[in-house]
């Protein structure tokens, strides 16, 4: 009786174990959205990436590394691609972002990300506009910050602090902020339900 239970137990255990050659590993960070992104035709995948970041070089690197086993693999590839962007590539990426306090009309992404400015006073909005213009005159591009979760005051304080940076220092801060924004946008992309 013991041996029969032992055989039965061993049989049940082996039946539950997938054969490594035929069963794909299940990763806790896989999502229907990631599976869908991996399966997209190249033009559609490029369009989806362009909505996250306007840099052609960044999108090209992410496309070349598909398919991604996990969302974290996608984020890591994004960080690596961002680290290698040239000044010209960064300028292209920044061109896809509206000034803080002035989200693109009809663009729910920029409106959502800049939510902290939506309830700001007229005085704060006017100050932010002045600071944006001064920043743009100094650096030649919009002030860029990962605004998700920040208040209008925090964004104003950040531009006040950063306007004194050297162009080289500011370029690296912008690179870091773009990387954070890209991660948030990619997370939204891969969290979407699979589409028919």
Short mmCIF file of C-alpha atoms in Angstrom, two decimals:
data_model
loop_
_atom_site.label_atom_id
_atom_site.label_comp_id
_atom_site.label_asym_id
_atom_site.label_seq_id
_atom_site.Cartn_x
_atom_site.Cartn_y
_atom_site.Cartn_z
CA UNK A 1 0.00 0.00 0.00
CA UNK A 2 2.83 2.41 0.84
CA UNK A 3 4.64 1.61 -2.36
CA UNK A 4 1.46 2.08 -4.39
CA UNK A 5 0.92 5.50 -2.77
CA UNK A 6 4.59 6.27 -3.45
CA UNK A 7 4.19 5.34 -7.12
CA UNK A 8 0.98 7.29 -7.32
CA UNK A 9 2.62 10.30 -5.65
CA UNK A 10 5.61 10.14 -8.01
CA UNK A 11 3.27 9.84 -10.98
CA UNK A 12 1.28 12.90 -9.83
CA UNK A 13 4.47 14.89 -9.32
CA UNK A 14 5.85 14.04 -12.76
CA UNK A 15 2.51 14.84 -14.38
CA UNK A 16 2.59 18.33 -12.88
CA UNK A 17 6.14 19.09 -14.00
CA UNK A 18 6.32 20.51 -17.56
CA UNK A 19 8.93 19.12 -19.87
CA UNK A 20 11.58 21.88 -20.19
CA UNK A 21 11.92 21.48 -23.95
CA UNK A 22 8.21 21.89 -24.67
CA UNK A 23 6.93 24.32 -22.04
CA UNK A 24 7.72 28.06 -22.13
CA UNK A 25 8.61 29.52 -18.74
CA UNK A 26 5.90 31.59 -17.12
CA UNK A 27 7.17 34.93 -15.87
CA UNK A 28 5.24 36.94 -13.32
CA UNK A 29 5.83 40.18 -15.25
CA UNK A 30 4.47 38.91 -18.58
CA UNK A 31 1.25 40.67 -19.56
CA UNK A 32 -1.22 40.39 -22.43
CA UNK A 33 -0.07 43.86 -23.47
CA UNK A 34 3.57 42.75 -23.67
CA UNK A 35 2.60 39.66 -25.68
CA UNK A 36 0.62 41.88 -28.04
CA UNK A 37 3.52 44.35 -28.38
CA UNK A 38 5.94 41.51 -29.17
CA UNK A 39 3.58 40.26 -31.88
CA UNK A 40 2.89 43.63 -33.54
CA UNK A 41 3.97 44.11 -37.14
CA UNK A 42 7.06 46.35 -37.22
CA UNK A 43 5.31 49.52 -38.43
CA UNK A 44 2.62 49.22 -35.72
CA UNK A 45 5.25 48.55 -33.04
CA UNK A 46 7.27 51.57 -34.19
CA UNK A 47 4.12 53.73 -33.99
CA UNK A 48 3.41 52.50 -30.45
CA UNK A 49 6.98 53.29 -29.40
CA UNK A 50 6.85 56.71 -31.07
CA UNK A 51 3.88 57.55 -28.83
CA UNK A 52 6.12 56.82 -25.84
CA UNK A 53 9.23 58.64 -27.13
CA UNK A 54 9.84 60.69 -30.28
CA UNK A 55 13.44 59.47 -30.70
CA UNK A 56 13.86 57.34 -33.82
CA UNK A 57 17.15 55.88 -32.52
CA UNK A 58 15.52 54.82 -29.23
CA UNK A 59 12.61 53.13 -31.02
CA UNK A 60 14.97 51.38 -33.47
CA UNK A 61 16.95 49.81 -30.62
CA UNK A 62 13.82 48.64 -28.82
CA UNK A 63 12.38 47.15 -32.00
CA UNK A 64 15.62 45.26 -32.71
CA UNK A 65 15.53 43.58 -29.29
CA UNK A 66 12.03 42.12 -29.60
CA UNK A 67 10.59 39.82 -28.38
CA UNK A 68 10.82 40.68 -24.68
CA UNK A 69 10.34 37.92 -22.11
CA UNK A 70 9.30 40.33 -19.37
CA UNK A 71 8.26 43.94 -18.97
CA UNK A 72 11.46 44.51 -16.96
CA UNK A 73 13.50 43.38 -19.99
CA UNK A 74 11.71 46.05 -22.06
CA UNK A 75 12.40 48.76 -19.44
CA UNK A 76 16.06 47.73 -19.23
CA UNK A 77 16.37 47.93 -23.03
CA UNK A 78 14.76 51.37 -22.91
CA UNK A 79 17.27 52.56 -20.29
CA UNK A 80 20.19 51.21 -22.34
CA UNK A 81 18.92 52.88 -25.52
CA UNK A 82 18.41 56.17 -23.67
CA UNK A 83 21.98 56.06 -22.32
CA UNK A 84 23.33 55.88 -25.89
CA UNK A 85 21.30 58.72 -27.43
CA UNK A 86 23.37 61.49 -28.97
CA UNK A 87 22.61 65.17 -28.32
CA UNK A 88 20.73 65.19 -31.64
CA UNK A 89 18.69 62.13 -30.63
CA UNK A 90 17.85 63.77 -27.28
CA UNK A 91 16.70 66.90 -29.10
CA UNK A 92 14.40 64.75 -31.24
CA UNK A 93 13.01 63.04 -28.13
CA UNK A 94 12.42 66.39 -26.37
CA UNK A 95 10.61 67.78 -29.41
CA UNK A 96 7.81 65.32 -28.67
CA UNK A 97 7.09 66.95 -25.29
CA UNK A 98 4.99 70.08 -24.80
CA UNK A 99 6.06 72.77 -22.32
CA UNK A 100 5.05 72.21 -18.69
CA UNK A 101 1.72 73.93 -18.08
CA UNK A 102 0.73 73.74 -21.74
CA UNK A 103 -0.17 70.13 -22.61
CA UNK A 104 -0.94 69.39 -26.24
CA UNK A 105 -4.65 70.01 -26.96
CA UNK A 106 -6.48 66.72 -27.29
CA UNK A 107 -3.49 64.72 -26.00
CA UNK A 108 -4.62 62.71 -22.95
CA UNK A 109 -1.05 61.54 -22.22
CA UNK A 110 0.46 64.99 -21.72
CA UNK A 111 -2.67 66.17 -19.87
CA UNK A 112 -2.44 63.18 -17.50
CA UNK A 113 1.29 63.60 -16.93
CA UNK A 114 0.96 67.32 -16.24
CA UNK A 115 -2.07 66.94 -13.98
CA UNK A 116 -0.18 68.78 -11.20
CA UNK A 117 -0.44 72.04 -13.17
CA UNK A 118 -4.15 71.67 -13.94
CA UNK A 119 -5.30 73.12 -10.61
CA UNK A 120 -2.48 75.67 -10.30
CA UNK A 121 -3.32 79.30 -9.67
CA UNK A 122 -3.16 81.80 -12.51
CA UNK A 123 -0.13 83.37 -10.82
CA UNK A 124 1.72 80.03 -10.74
CA UNK A 125 0.82 79.32 -14.38
CA UNK A 126 2.10 82.76 -15.41
CA UNK A 127 5.32 82.22 -13.44
CA UNK A 128 5.77 78.81 -15.04
CA UNK A 129 5.32 80.32 -18.49
CA UNK A 130 8.02 82.92 -17.75
CA UNK A 131 10.38 80.27 -16.38
CA UNK A 132 9.74 78.00 -19.38
CA UNK A 133 10.63 80.82 -21.76
CA UNK A 134 13.79 81.72 -19.82
CA UNK A 135 14.82 78.07 -19.69
CA UNK A 136 14.19 77.60 -23.41
CA UNK A 137 16.20 80.71 -24.22
CA UNK A 138 19.12 79.41 -22.13
CA UNK A 139 19.15 75.78 -23.31
CA UNK A 140 17.38 75.87 -26.68
CA UNK A 141 14.71 73.32 -25.75
CA UNK A 142 11.68 72.93 -23.50
CA UNK A 143 12.10 72.29 -19.80
CA UNK A 144 11.59 68.57 -19.40
CA UNK A 145 10.76 66.76 -16.17
CA UNK A 146 8.95 63.55 -15.31
CA UNK A 147 5.88 65.44 -14.07
CA UNK A 148 3.83 62.41 -13.04
CA UNK A 149 2.84 62.86 -9.41
CA UNK A 150 4.44 66.32 -9.06
CA UNK A 151 2.58 69.44 -7.97
CA UNK A 152 2.78 72.70 -9.89
CA UNK A 153 4.98 74.12 -7.13
CA UNK A 154 7.40 71.20 -7.34
CA UNK A 155 7.72 71.65 -11.11
CA UNK A 156 8.29 75.40 -10.69
CA UNK A 157 10.94 74.78 -8.04
CA UNK A 158 12.68 72.26 -10.31
CA UNK A 159 12.92 74.67 -13.25
CA UNK A 160 14.18 77.43 -10.93
CA UNK A 161 16.89 75.11 -9.65
CA UNK A 162 17.90 73.68 -13.02
CA UNK A 163 18.05 76.93 -14.99
CA UNK A 164 21.47 77.59 -13.44
CA UNK A 165 22.96 74.31 -14.70
CA UNK A 166 25.56 74.12 -17.43
CA UNK A 167 24.18 72.86 -20.77
CA UNK A 168 26.17 69.60 -20.35
CA UNK A 169 24.79 68.98 -16.85
CA UNK A 170 21.26 69.82 -17.95
CA UNK A 171 21.50 67.47 -20.94
CA UNK A 172 22.23 64.55 -18.60
CA UNK A 173 19.36 65.51 -16.27
CA UNK A 174 17.05 65.64 -19.30
CA UNK A 175 18.30 62.18 -20.33
CA UNK A 176 17.41 60.83 -16.86
CA UNK A 177 13.97 62.50 -16.87
CA UNK A 178 13.22 61.15 -20.35
CA UNK A 179 14.18 57.68 -19.16
CA UNK A 180 11.67 57.93 -16.29
CA UNK A 181 8.93 59.17 -18.63
CA UNK A 182 9.65 56.37 -21.11
CA UNK A 183 9.40 53.73 -18.36
CA UNK A 184 6.00 55.08 -17.25
CA UNK A 185 4.71 55.17 -20.81
CA UNK A 186 6.02 51.69 -21.63
CA UNK A 187 4.42 50.36 -18.44
CA UNK A 188 1.08 51.70 -19.64
CA UNK A 189 1.68 50.13 -23.07
CA UNK A 190 2.38 46.65 -21.71
CA UNK A 191 -0.35 46.84 -19.06
CA UNK A 192 -3.06 47.25 -21.70
CA UNK A 193 -5.40 44.36 -22.23
CA UNK A 194 -4.69 42.29 -25.32
CA UNK A 195 -6.65 43.68 -28.25
CA UNK A 196 -8.54 41.41 -30.65
#
